[in-house]
Every structure is written in C-alpha cells, then in structure tokens.
XYZ file of C-alpha atoms in Angstrom:
653
model
C -33.038 -9.472 -5.288
C -29.397 -8.691 -4.591
C -28.635 -8.670 -8.303
C -31.054 -5.796 -8.837
C -29.311 -3.477 -6.413
C -27.407 -0.654 -8.129
C -23.668 -1.072 -8.208
C -21.405 1.478 -6.560
C -20.117 2.529 -9.984
C -23.680 3.287 -11.124
C -24.350 5.353 -8.001
C -21.097 7.234 -8.534
C -22.041 8.047 -12.136
C -25.512 9.150 -11.002
C -24.054 11.508 -8.377
C -21.624 12.869 -10.957
C -24.570 13.640 -13.237
C -26.329 15.549 -10.467
C -23.234 17.623 -9.691
C -21.872 18.228 -13.192
C -21.146 21.873 -13.923
C -21.933 23.846 -17.049
C -19.245 24.104 -19.713
C -18.987 27.705 -20.849
C -18.227 28.726 -24.408
C -14.816 30.182 -25.264
C -16.455 33.426 -26.437
C -18.936 34.371 -23.726
C -19.862 37.598 -25.507
C -21.487 35.641 -28.348
C -25.270 35.565 -27.924
C -28.588 35.358 -29.746
C -29.792 38.366 -27.732
C -29.286 41.988 -28.699
C -26.463 43.554 -26.680
C -27.955 47.025 -26.522
C -28.125 47.962 -22.812
C -25.748 50.565 -21.390
C -24.703 51.138 -17.774
C -27.485 53.719 -17.403
C -30.074 51.245 -18.736
C -28.956 48.558 -16.279
C -28.830 51.027 -13.390
C -32.401 52.196 -13.981
C -33.538 48.566 -14.300
C -32.007 47.883 -10.881
C -33.551 50.989 -9.335
C -36.910 50.047 -10.830
C -36.647 46.583 -9.295
C -35.786 47.892 -5.813
C -37.635 51.200 -5.398
C -41.256 50.107 -5.734
C -44.272 49.912 -3.504
C -41.959 49.233 -0.549
C -40.901 52.869 -0.423
C -44.516 54.042 -0.091
C -45.839 51.216 2.118
C -42.953 49.418 3.855
C -41.416 52.507 5.480
C -44.663 53.400 7.271
C -45.389 49.812 8.342
C -41.946 49.226 9.862
C -41.867 52.665 11.508
C -45.250 52.297 13.203
C -45.343 48.601 14.107
C -41.735 47.425 14.456
C -38.936 49.989 14.928
C -40.295 53.540 15.323
C -38.033 56.322 13.944
C -35.138 53.836 14.260
C -36.395 52.420 10.954
C -33.578 54.612 9.609
C -31.016 52.361 11.329
C -32.892 49.271 10.135
C -32.553 50.414 6.522
C -28.831 51.182 6.984
C -28.128 47.675 8.336
C -30.356 46.065 5.701
C -28.576 48.033 2.962
C -25.186 46.793 4.185
C -26.460 43.201 4.348
C -27.819 43.486 0.811
C -24.462 44.877 -0.322
C -22.782 41.582 0.660
C -25.098 39.656 -1.653
C -24.957 42.315 -4.380
C -21.150 42.154 -4.542
C -21.348 38.405 -5.182
C -23.795 38.996 -8.035
C -21.563 41.764 -9.413
C -18.495 39.496 -9.660
C -20.438 36.681 -11.308
C -22.269 39.027 -13.678
C -18.956 40.435 -14.879
C -17.165 37.067 -15.172
C -20.082 35.119 -16.659
C -22.035 37.623 -18.811
C -24.858 35.197 -19.539
C -28.539 35.457 -18.715
C -29.856 33.333 -15.873
C -28.625 35.219 -12.805
C -28.376 32.968 -9.707
C -29.268 29.862 -11.742
C -26.344 30.364 -14.137
C -23.897 31.279 -11.362
C -24.736 28.110 -9.436
C -24.544 25.945 -12.565
C -20.985 26.970 -13.479
C -19.616 26.358 -9.980
C -21.796 24.162 -7.720
C -23.588 21.650 -9.927
C -26.629 20.919 -12.082
C -29.288 19.855 -9.573
C -28.528 22.804 -7.281
C -28.735 25.187 -10.234
C -32.072 23.729 -11.326
C -33.567 24.089 -7.841
C -32.350 27.690 -7.620
C -33.877 28.452 -11.027
C -37.097 26.655 -10.063
C -37.434 28.735 -6.879
C -36.538 32.021 -8.578
C -39.193 31.249 -11.194
C -41.895 31.075 -8.512
C -40.440 34.105 -6.749
C -40.804 36.290 -9.837
C -44.302 35.012 -10.630
C -45.655 35.655 -7.126
C -43.751 38.947 -6.855
C -45.107 40.302 -10.132
C -48.674 39.221 -9.366
C -48.505 40.673 -5.831
C -47.241 44.043 -7.104
C -50.006 44.090 -9.737
C -52.643 43.594 -7.032
C -51.015 46.310 -4.899
C -51.013 48.597 -7.961
C -54.718 47.879 -8.483
C -55.589 48.441 -4.818
C -53.656 51.717 -4.682
C -55.320 53.061 -7.810
C -58.701 51.895 -6.527
C -58.175 53.737 -3.232
C -57.649 57.002 -5.144
C -61.138 56.559 -6.657
C -62.750 55.656 -3.302
C -62.824 51.879 -4.042
C -65.327 52.259 -6.876
C -63.617 49.524 -8.947
C -63.800 47.014 -6.107
C -67.435 47.825 -5.349
C -68.402 47.516 -9.018
C -66.708 44.101 -9.327
C -68.291 42.723 -6.153
C -71.754 43.978 -7.190
C -71.793 42.735 -10.798
C -69.556 39.654 -10.622
C -69.770 38.581 -6.996
C -67.372 37.286 -4.344
C -66.208 33.857 -3.220
C -64.842 32.473 0.033
C -62.334 29.816 -0.968
C -58.925 29.228 0.683
C -55.978 30.667 -1.299
C -58.367 32.494 -3.659
C -58.978 36.231 -3.573
C -62.283 37.590 -2.326
C -63.078 38.865 -5.822
C -61.392 38.658 -9.254
C -59.016 41.559 -9.831
C -59.402 42.343 -13.542
C -57.424 45.570 -13.238
C -54.332 43.756 -11.919
C -54.563 41.099 -14.636
C -55.043 43.761 -17.302
C -51.973 45.800 -16.333
C -49.845 42.639 -16.409
C -51.048 41.739 -19.899
C -50.293 45.268 -21.146
C -46.813 45.123 -19.591
C -46.271 41.696 -21.197
C -47.075 43.167 -24.627
C -44.511 45.966 -24.162
C -41.799 43.572 -22.892
C -42.242 41.324 -25.951
C -41.252 44.211 -28.274
C -37.606 43.877 -27.245
C -35.049 44.954 -24.653
C -34.716 48.478 -26.030
C -38.469 49.171 -25.802
C -38.606 47.707 -22.280
C -35.618 49.818 -21.256
C -37.150 52.992 -22.714
C -40.431 52.387 -20.869
C -38.528 51.710 -17.659
C -36.607 54.983 -18.168
C -39.850 56.947 -18.311
C -41.391 55.435 -15.169
C -38.075 55.499 -13.260
C -37.525 59.173 -14.093
C -41.014 60.079 -12.805
C -40.499 57.927 -9.690
C -37.112 59.487 -8.904
C -38.566 62.969 -9.480
C -41.365 62.254 -6.996
C -38.848 60.930 -4.456
C -36.819 64.137 -4.823
C -40.026 66.131 -4.288
C -40.856 64.091 -1.145
C -37.383 64.736 0.288
C -37.432 68.502 -0.363
C -40.979 68.991 0.979
C -40.364 66.547 3.814
C -37.296 68.339 5.139
C -39.166 71.685 4.867
C -42.015 70.256 6.968
C -39.738 68.292 9.354
C -40.218 68.786 13.087
C -37.361 67.392 15.280
C -39.674 67.040 18.286
C -41.276 64.026 16.573
C -38.100 62.123 17.586
C -38.213 63.463 21.140
C -38.877 61.494 24.323
C -42.391 62.991 24.505
C -43.294 61.105 21.301
C -41.627 57.879 22.439
C -38.015 58.573 21.529
C -35.912 57.536 18.539
C -35.894 53.783 19.264
C -39.068 53.005 21.232
C -38.819 49.252 20.539
C -35.119 49.016 21.436
C -32.446 46.960 19.715
C -34.782 44.013 19.163
C -37.151 46.288 17.239
C -34.282 47.612 15.090
C -33.138 44.074 14.197
C -36.693 42.903 13.504
C -37.119 45.944 11.271
C -33.848 45.055 9.514
C -35.196 41.603 8.623
C -38.260 43.220 7.026
C -36.353 46.052 5.318
C -33.885 43.570 3.800
C -36.522 42.514 1.269
C -36.793 46.063 -0.060
C -33.448 45.566 -1.859
C -34.091 42.247 -3.621
C -34.554 43.729 -7.098
C -30.872 44.181 -8.022
C -30.613 40.658 -9.487
C -32.457 41.945 -12.586
C -29.121 43.518 -13.560
C -27.328 40.171 -13.442
C -30.194 38.561 -15.376
C -29.749 41.204 -18.096
C -25.963 40.835 -18.445
C -26.284 38.949 -21.771
C -27.925 42.063 -23.252
C -25.336 44.521 -21.888
C -22.878 46.097 -24.315
C -19.939 45.862 -21.925
C -21.013 43.562 -19.066
C -17.557 43.324 -17.476
C -17.766 46.996 -16.481
C -21.472 47.806 -16.757
C -22.830 45.082 -14.432
C -20.701 45.885 -11.327
C -21.165 49.629 -11.803
C -24.928 49.334 -12.293
C -25.345 47.118 -9.216
C -23.278 49.457 -7.036
C -24.967 52.661 -8.250
C -28.538 51.296 -8.153
C -28.102 49.757 -4.685
C -26.540 52.975 -3.388
C -29.342 55.161 -4.774
C -32.054 52.770 -3.549
C -30.541 52.590 -0.055
C -30.207 56.382 0.025
C -33.835 56.803 -1.041
C -35.159 54.398 1.625
C -33.035 55.923 4.402
C -33.823 59.567 3.575
C -37.551 58.947 2.982
C -37.825 57.168 6.349
C -36.074 60.150 7.967
C -38.482 62.743 6.535
C -41.533 60.541 7.120
C -40.873 60.118 10.849
C -39.966 63.811 11.185
C -43.109 65.083 9.418
C -45.611 63.399 11.754
C -45.293 61.373 14.995
C -44.369 57.772 14.123
C -47.182 56.248 16.206
C -49.847 58.119 14.161
C -48.722 56.854 10.738
C -51.139 55.077 8.401
C -49.319 51.814 7.424
C -51.231 51.436 4.139
C -50.346 54.845 2.656
C -47.987 56.523 5.108
C -46.407 59.131 2.811
C -49.591 60.344 1.155
C -51.379 60.434 4.526
C -48.511 62.437 6.105
C -48.900 65.192 3.501
C -52.698 65.182 3.876
C -52.344 65.651 7.634
C -49.950 68.573 7.151
C -52.628 70.219 4.926
C -50.771 69.575 1.671
C -53.440 67.489 -0.021
C -52.139 68.417 -3.486
C -48.800 66.858 -2.547
C -50.652 63.656 -1.661
C -51.747 63.287 -5.297
C -48.141 63.671 -6.493
C -47.049 60.972 -4.045
C -49.830 58.693 -5.286
C -48.693 59.207 -8.902
C -45.105 58.415 -7.905
C -46.276 55.240 -6.194
C -48.089 54.071 -9.339
C -44.986 54.730 -11.483
C -42.716 52.963 -8.986
C -44.949 49.880 -9.066
C -44.881 49.957 -12.861
C -41.071 49.709 -12.810
C -41.237 46.675 -10.490
C -43.747 44.994 -12.820
C -41.470 45.617 -15.800
C -38.484 44.332 -13.835
C -40.227 41.052 -12.957
C -41.559 40.485 -16.472
C -38.146 41.331 -17.930
C -36.155 38.908 -15.726
C -38.444 35.862 -15.484
C -38.498 34.800 -19.174
C -34.732 35.192 -19.410
C -34.106 32.841 -16.494
C -36.549 30.344 -18.018
C -34.732 30.783 -21.352
C -31.371 29.993 -19.711
C -32.782 26.796 -18.159
C -34.386 25.733 -21.454
C -31.240 26.552 -23.429
C -29.298 24.189 -21.143
C -31.927 21.473 -21.652
C -33.134 21.500 -18.030
C -36.537 22.995 -18.882
C -38.903 22.591 -21.811
C -37.119 23.393 -25.053
C -39.918 25.579 -26.445
C -38.902 28.374 -24.049
C -35.412 28.617 -25.573
C -36.707 30.093 -28.831
C -35.670 33.691 -29.491
C -37.674 35.877 -31.865
C -35.427 36.726 -34.854
C -36.532 40.365 -35.066
C -37.020 41.463 -31.447
C -34.270 39.104 -30.158
C -36.141 38.233 -26.967
C -37.601 34.890 -25.737
C -41.094 35.892 -26.793
C -42.758 32.515 -26.017
C -41.521 32.625 -22.431
C -42.610 36.255 -22.084
C -46.155 35.551 -23.302
C -46.663 32.259 -21.414
C -45.370 33.480 -18.059
C -46.975 36.898 -18.484
C -50.359 35.196 -18.918
C -49.706 32.880 -15.940
C -48.761 35.889 -13.817
C -51.971 37.659 -14.891
C -54.053 34.594 -13.927
C -52.405 34.509 -10.501
C -53.167 38.194 -9.979
C -56.742 37.650 -11.159
C -57.859 34.888 -8.793
C -55.283 34.114 -6.067
C -54.974 35.561 -2.575
C -51.289 36.452 -2.761
C -50.924 37.557 0.860
C -50.795 33.871 1.856
C -48.063 33.182 -0.725
C -45.998 36.359 -0.539
C -43.497 34.886 1.966
C -42.329 32.603 -0.832
C -40.554 35.713 -2.115
C -38.360 35.799 0.962
C -37.299 32.163 1.098
C -36.593 31.863 -2.631
C -34.510 35.050 -2.680
C -32.516 34.133 0.422
C -31.781 30.648 -0.884
C -30.518 32.125 -4.157
C -28.316 34.617 -2.268
C -26.867 31.784 -0.149
C -25.918 29.609 -3.120
C -24.441 32.521 -5.072
C -22.247 33.452 -2.077
C -21.086 29.821 -1.733
C -20.457 29.670 -5.491
C -18.150 32.704 -5.274
C -15.911 30.883 -2.777
C -15.845 27.666 -4.827
C -15.134 29.501 -8.087
C -12.415 31.728 -6.604
C -10.462 28.696 -5.333
C -11.075 26.622 -8.460
C -8.543 26.028 -11.204
C -9.240 27.194 -14.701
C -10.711 24.333 -16.697
C -7.825 24.288 -19.156
C -5.228 24.136 -16.428
C -6.797 21.543 -14.187
C -4.444 18.640 -13.585
C -5.610 15.083 -14.001
C -3.978 13.891 -10.781
C -3.604 15.312 -7.280
C -0.454 17.420 -7.238
C 1.790 17.760 -4.233
C 3.222 21.215 -4.295
C 6.192 20.176 -2.145
C 9.275 19.662 -4.356
C 10.765 16.202 -4.566
C 14.141 15.824 -2.887
C 17.129 16.391 -5.152
C 19.672 13.609 -5.436
C 22.730 14.031 -3.263
C 26.119 14.591 -4.841
C 27.712 11.405 -6.091
C 24.574 9.362 -5.547
C 23.123 7.138 -8.198
C 20.081 8.047 -10.248
C 17.006 8.586 -8.109
C 13.524 7.284 -8.782
C 12.188 8.259 -12.187
C 9.279 10.726 -12.268
C 6.491 9.969 -14.744
C 3.935 12.374 -16.233
C 0.956 11.705 -18.446
C 1.702 14.574 -20.801
C 4.580 16.839 -21.617
C 2.589 19.883 -20.435
C 2.116 18.212 -17.028
C 5.887 17.697 -16.863
C 6.612 21.315 -17.619
C 4.049 22.497 -15.064
C 5.391 20.278 -12.282
C 9.071 20.873 -13.021
C 8.344 24.618 -12.966
C 6.679 24.252 -9.575
C 9.508 22.141 -8.210
C 12.249 24.454 -9.416
C 10.857 27.888 -8.860
C 8.022 27.279 -6.376
C 6.605 30.608 -7.529
C 3.414 29.784 -9.409
C 0.778 27.854 -7.473
C -2.565 26.964 -8.924
C -5.819 28.119 -7.263
C -7.026 25.588 -4.712
C -3.538 24.389 -3.747
C -2.175 24.762 -0.237
C -0.141 27.917 0.354
C 3.600 27.367 0.736
C 3.714 28.939 4.193
C 1.337 26.307 5.601
C 2.904 23.207 3.993
C 5.104 22.252 6.979
C 2.048 22.237 9.265
C -0.714 20.938 6.948
C 1.279 18.647 4.670
C -1.501 16.045 4.540
C -3.749 18.530 2.671
C -1.339 18.467 -0.313
C -2.597 14.991 -1.285
C -6.029 16.309 -2.301
C -7.016 17.603 -5.719
C -6.692 21.402 -6.007
C -9.957 22.930 -4.778
C -11.245 19.707 -3.216
C -10.500 20.756 0.373
C -12.085 24.157 -0.264
C -15.305 22.541 -1.545
C -15.495 20.324 1.573
C -14.812 23.371 3.768
C -17.618 25.344 2.056
C -20.093 22.522 2.748
C -18.909 22.380 6.384
C -19.218 26.169 6.649
C -22.822 26.077 5.400
C -23.755 23.231 7.776
C -22.138 25.113 10.681
C -24.035 28.284 9.709
C -27.354 26.389 9.648
C -26.691 24.794 13.059
C -25.456 28.062 14.586
C -28.466 30.053 13.342
C -30.861 27.278 14.440
C -29.554 27.549 18.003
C -29.818 31.350 17.892
C -33.388 31.312 16.552
C -34.887 28.257 18.280
C -32.571 27.606 21.256
C -34.484 29.620 23.854
C -37.979 29.691 22.326
C -38.724 26.272 20.823
C -35.976 23.984 22.158
C -35.885 25.537 25.674
C -32.204 24.701 26.072
C -30.574 25.289 29.468
C -28.022 28.076 29.530
C -24.947 25.818 29.661
C -25.980 23.704 26.650
C -27.103 26.794 24.709
C -23.701 28.416 25.260
C -21.794 25.196 24.525
C -23.605 24.579 21.227
C -23.096 28.201 20.177
C -19.375 27.857 20.910
C -19.030 24.527 19.048
C -20.846 25.665 15.897
C -19.062 29.036 15.923
C -15.739 27.189 16.066
C -16.857 24.952 13.188
C -17.748 28.040 11.137
C -14.429 29.785 11.902
C -12.307 26.667 11.306
C -13.988 26.138 7.920
C -13.188 29.751 7.078
C -9.545 29.319 8.120
C -9.258 26.088 6.117
C -10.345 27.995 3.012
C -7.945 30.856 3.723
C -4.827 28.614 3.766
C -5.343 27.789 0.078
C -4.376 29.806 -2.965
C -7.119 31.673 -4.791
C -7.285 32.962 -8.340
C -5.143 35.953 -9.144
C -6.773 39.276 -9.951
C -8.554 39.283 -13.278
C -9.612 42.095 -15.572
C -13.197 41.830 -14.319
C -14.589 42.985 -10.979
C -13.718 40.849 -7.932
C -15.441 40.988 -4.566
C -13.037 42.030 -1.770
C -12.182 39.973 1.322
C -12.991 36.516 -0.023
C -13.965 34.212 1.705
C -14.986 36.497 4.592
C -17.539 38.598 2.675
C -19.439 35.642 1.111
C -19.303 33.752 4.433
C -20.974 36.664 6.257
C -23.608 36.788 3.514
C -24.290 33.045 3.946
C -24.630 33.447 7.724
C -27.047 36.364 7.426
C -29.185 34.709 4.738
C -29.508 31.465 6.703
C -30.496 33.414 9.828
C -33.231 35.302 7.953
C -34.524 32.094 6.335
C -34.910 30.426 9.730
C -36.922 33.427 10.963
C -39.693 32.615 8.466
C -42.821 30.730 9.559
C -43.075 26.933 9.434
C -45.989 27.185 6.959
C -43.686 28.974 4.529
C -41.171 26.136 4.857
C -43.935 23.557 4.358
C -45.186 25.197 1.149
C -41.595 25.664 0.028
C -40.952 21.927 0.501
C -43.985 21.060 -1.649
C -42.700 23.360 -4.409
C -39.242 21.753 -4.175
C -40.740 18.271 -4.546
C -42.581 19.414 -7.689
C -39.286 20.814 -8.990
C -37.485 17.513 -8.373
C -40.212 15.687 -10.314
C -39.653 18.033 -13.274
C -35.883 17.631 -13.053
C -35.829 13.828 -12.827
C -38.673 13.481 -15.312
C -37.269 15.857 -17.937
C -34.200 17.930 -17.068
C -31.635 15.239 -16.248
C -32.362 13.404 -19.524
C -32.332 16.463 -21.816
C -29.423 18.334 -20.218
C -26.937 19.505 -22.838
C -24.126 18.374 -20.557
C -25.406 14.843 -21.303
C -24.396 15.293 -24.926
C -20.799 16.158 -24.117
C -18.633 13.068 -24.367
C -16.167 12.660 -21.511
C -12.602 13.188 -22.652
C -10.520 10.053 -22.952
C -8.048 9.523 -20.152
C -5.962 6.920 -22.043
C -2.228 7.672 -22.142
C -0.656 7.309 -25.561
C 2.843 8.214 -24.366
C 4.637 8.777 -21.100
C 7.430 11.223 -20.553
C 10.135 10.061 -18.162
C 12.383 12.665 -16.594
C 15.931 11.562 -15.913
C 17.573 13.638 -13.184
C 20.842 15.317 -14.075
C 23.231 17.645 -12.375
C 22.298 20.599 -14.568
C 19.421 22.957 -13.891
C 17.528 21.598 -16.919
C 16.281 18.018 -16.873
C 16.608 15.770 -19.893
C 13.239 14.666 -21.261
C 12.962 11.436 -23.224
C 9.702 10.296 -24.771
C 9.068 6.641 -23.976
C 6.704 5.385 -26.652
C 4.338 2.468 -26.099
C 5.362 -0.838 -27.598
C 4.681 -0.455 -31.333
C 4.261 -4.187 -31.785
C 0.968 -4.813 -33.571
C -1.760 -6.714 -31.794
C -1.888 -9.313 -34.611
C 1.464 -10.700 -33.459
C 0.166 -11.583 -30.004
C -1.158 -15.086 -30.904
C 2.256 -16.013 -32.333
C 3.949 -14.818 -29.153
C 1.609 -16.956 -27.059
C 2.377 -20.007 -29.232
C 6.144 -19.483 -28.873
C 5.771 -19.226 -25.111
C 3.734 -22.460 -25.029
C 6.431 -24.333 -26.967
C 9.039 -23.331 -24.422
C-alpha cells in the first residue's frame, strides 16, 4: 500500500504543471487574426459593452429602490472602482497584445490552472450575459407593441412551469442572437462597422436625453419635500454603488480584441480610458436628469427614462428613448458575441480547450467555429432558460477575473524578464573585498560567463538591480530576504495579501450579521487582518520593480491593484450563498474538463525543460585591479572509455 503512494518528487512535478506559465512568442504582433481595428473601433466596442440596457433600466431601479437621487454619487464611486480594474486591463492589453483578456493575463503571470478557471468562468459569464440581454431586448420590444408577441406565443405554443426554465419560449430573443452571430462571423471589420452604427444611434439618443432632460429639470425634485438628495443615507449610497459597479463590466472586450488592433500598445489603453470615461459620464449625467425630471419615488423601475418623458407629456420623446434602448442592447449583444469566441480560441490555441475551436477561417480571419457554436448555445439559453435565476453568475465571474488580473499585475511588475532570470538565488549584497596584503580569498564560481558579468557588475557598481530583488536601502534591516529568488518574496506576499483581504472582508460582511461577534473580537480581528494586508503591501514595496517600459503602466503599483483586490473581494462576499453554491458546481465541472483534457493537451507540455547541466565553470580570481581576471576551467577531457583502466590500476595498488 505504501509503495503506491506518490513520491514527493511526483507531487512537486504535478504542482509545477498546475502553476506553469505561458511562454510568449518573441514577436507578439504576429497573429492569424486581421489587425484592422483602430483606437476609435476599440473605443466604440468598449462603449457598446458598457452602455446597454443598464442605462435605461438600472438608473431607475437604483434611484427608486436603493439610493434615491444619490444614485449620482453611487455611479461616481462605482466608476472610480471600475477604473482601478480597467487600468490593470490596460497595462496587460498593451504589454501582451494577445486575445484572451483575463485568461491570457493570468496565464502569463499566475499559472495554468488559475488561467483555465478564469477562462472557464468568463465563458459562462459571456453566455449568460448575452442571453440575458437578448431576453431584455425581446421584452422591451414586446412592451412597445403591448405584449402582443408574448400573448401570441403563450396562446399558440403554451407555457410550462419548470424550475430554471422560462415561462414560455422566447423565439424573438433566440432569433436576434442568431442574426447577430451571422454578422459576427463575417469578420472583425463587419462587426466593428455594425457596432459603429448602433453605438452612434445610442450616443445620439443619450445626447438627446441629456438636452431634453436638463430643459425639463426641476430642482425641487431633490428638495426635502420630496425626501431629500440621499433619503437612504450612506448605506443606501454604498448599496447602490455595489449595483452600479456592474454597469461598467463591458470594457474587457477591448482587451479581448487587442490581437486585432493595429497598434495595441497605444490603442488599448487609450480606448479603455476614453470608453470608461464616456460611459461613466453618461451614467452620471443621465441619473442626474432622470431624478430632476420627476420625483425619484415615482419612477417606473422597468422603463424609467421613457416613462419620465411620458409623464412630462413628451410621448414622442418616449419613442426615441425606446429606439435608443434597442440600439444600446444591440451593441451589448455584439460585444458579448465578439469577445466570447476569442477567449475560447485563446484557450483552445494553448491546448487547454478542445482544439476544434482554435481554427481560424482563412478569408474572414475569425474563429468561425467558436462563433457559430457558442452563438447557437447562447440562443438556446435565451430560448428556454429563466435567466433571472442565473444572472448573478455575471457578477461573481467578473469580480473573480478582476481580482486575478489585479494580482497578476503585481506579480508581473516584480518579475524578472524571462531572458534575464538567474538560475540561482542572488544576494545583492557585495562580497567583502580582500584586505591589503592578505592572501587570495575564496574563489567565486558561476555557471556561465553571463552570470559572472551580471554579478560582478552588481558587486562593483551596485547600480542595476533586477526586478524582484530587495532594494539597497532595506538590505541592512531585511538581509534575510536576499536569500530568496528574485520575485519569490513578492509572490508569497501577494498570496498573503489576498488571504488577508478575504478574511478582512469576511469580518466586515458577516461579523455583525451572521457571526454575531462581540465588539472586542470584531475590532481585534479587523485590526489583525488590516495589519496583515498592510504588511503584505509593505513587503512588496521594499522590492525593486520593472523599470518604465514603452507601453502603458498603471500608476502606484502595488497600491492601485491592492485596492482593486480589496474592493472586488468585498463585492463578491456580498453575493447570495446560492450564487456561491452554483458557482462551486460550475468550478467543479471546469476542473473535470481541465484534468480530463486541458492538462494533457497543454502546449506547455510539449516544451522540453532546458538542461541545467554545466559544461564549464568560470572561476574568478580576485586581483588588486578594478577588473577581475577570468579563467575558464574546463571539465576533465578524459574520455569515459579510460575509466575501467583507471579502476584496474587503482585495484593493483
């Protein structure tokens, strides 16, 4: 029985397989896709992904039921929180201009299994999101025609009462998804042109809403007589922030499209910044005019904007708003169908998902099999499933992706370039020089001449320090950290930071409500986990990070990504336990796919590990001059065939 237990070496190799990172090509601009998208194309894709049905539905719902007119503040805070995550995506999209978004970013920095799980969750997120928007599109159009489509379907086809299934099949939602799938399969340029048309109409309608809204605005609707500006207080504002945060989740379509951008190093950061700024401005200004046009407590949550114009006797304006809503939902559908097949393609191209999805059509230069298969699956979901029960999957999958991308930024920034990574832990403290008149000191050995040059340069000048090494100013106090591999301490600190964030947010969310902690223990645990979070942050800060590159870099690392991690974890823990239960089931299915297929077909499996054998050692003899004499000490050239004779001679003696 004991003989069947896995050896420690086998377990080590298995863990190394799970955490291996993707090896990027030397020329990251080389691709099978068509690099045809400009900054304007990417910006409108991002706007289309963010400014959808939420603008026409979410603003009214949050204003009436959660925050009141202070929904404006909720959108400002949510926009800032989204900016933290967006900056992380912008840096990665510029540095790694490959399709795959959060999946690819995690793969090149954190490890294979984490990347697969991120991709697996994003896959479900896009499928549910696209199907949910299609059903909302269908319901909105149906409401314009007094629900005639719904009544016709229920009369001639019937209804069913089955858990997780819709009350009736929504053929209109399935049909619009299939039409959108056909357009997406024609290529990136056609998809971009179609998105331009719908985005232009949507932005025009938003401009119309703002002009008419400010004309019809009445400041007394924010007065104390109507309940005041913040009737639900600070708690209502923060609860509204948690809901409004999900209005900005569409910007990752820009990162997913970076492999089709002409100049991703500049276009991706600019497009993310511009699209997020315009989307945040639209949400904030529309919520201002909406709550100023009519009293917030009289809003209709299902169609707040259109209803506000109807009640101010501008029924014709209500039709324009309805048309803008339909166009905005079309852009979200296109955004989902555009991103999903490309993430699946990236996973299949790396061997972690079924290889058939890595095929690119030679003429249209898009993954047409993935587009058709997942477009049809999305249409089936919209046809028969009750997506209201599944829509919270969108939140947890998005927040998990944001968390891992933020952690990946810290790891990557304090990581050495692959070509410069040393094979041994390097102490950055210089070795003591021999005293005058003393004999030769201990010889220093290096496995390659380039290692010698690198270390001698560090010893002599102490100017250039590799990313991940301890800063010179902290060496006298934290000398023991110099014995670790460059970047190793940072990786451990990132894990500790994430664990501290989870524990800290758990106490904040569940400490008083579910755990019923006494005040002293609640305060003590908050203090302990806050200290753990801050100490992890300080431990990262005392190490060198990569110097400025030609591509965009997020400011204030590691503070900015750490704040993003903290916020994302807090919002994840605010979700219901049923969401976590369904999420766990989906994760288990993903692990079955990974261990059944992905780990065996991963392209990183095919890469042979580089040999660590040393063919020659270079011994440095100290001298009094500034330059050290280098002598190559070759291995014994005696052939192996002479060994038996040597053994015989030794036996005779």
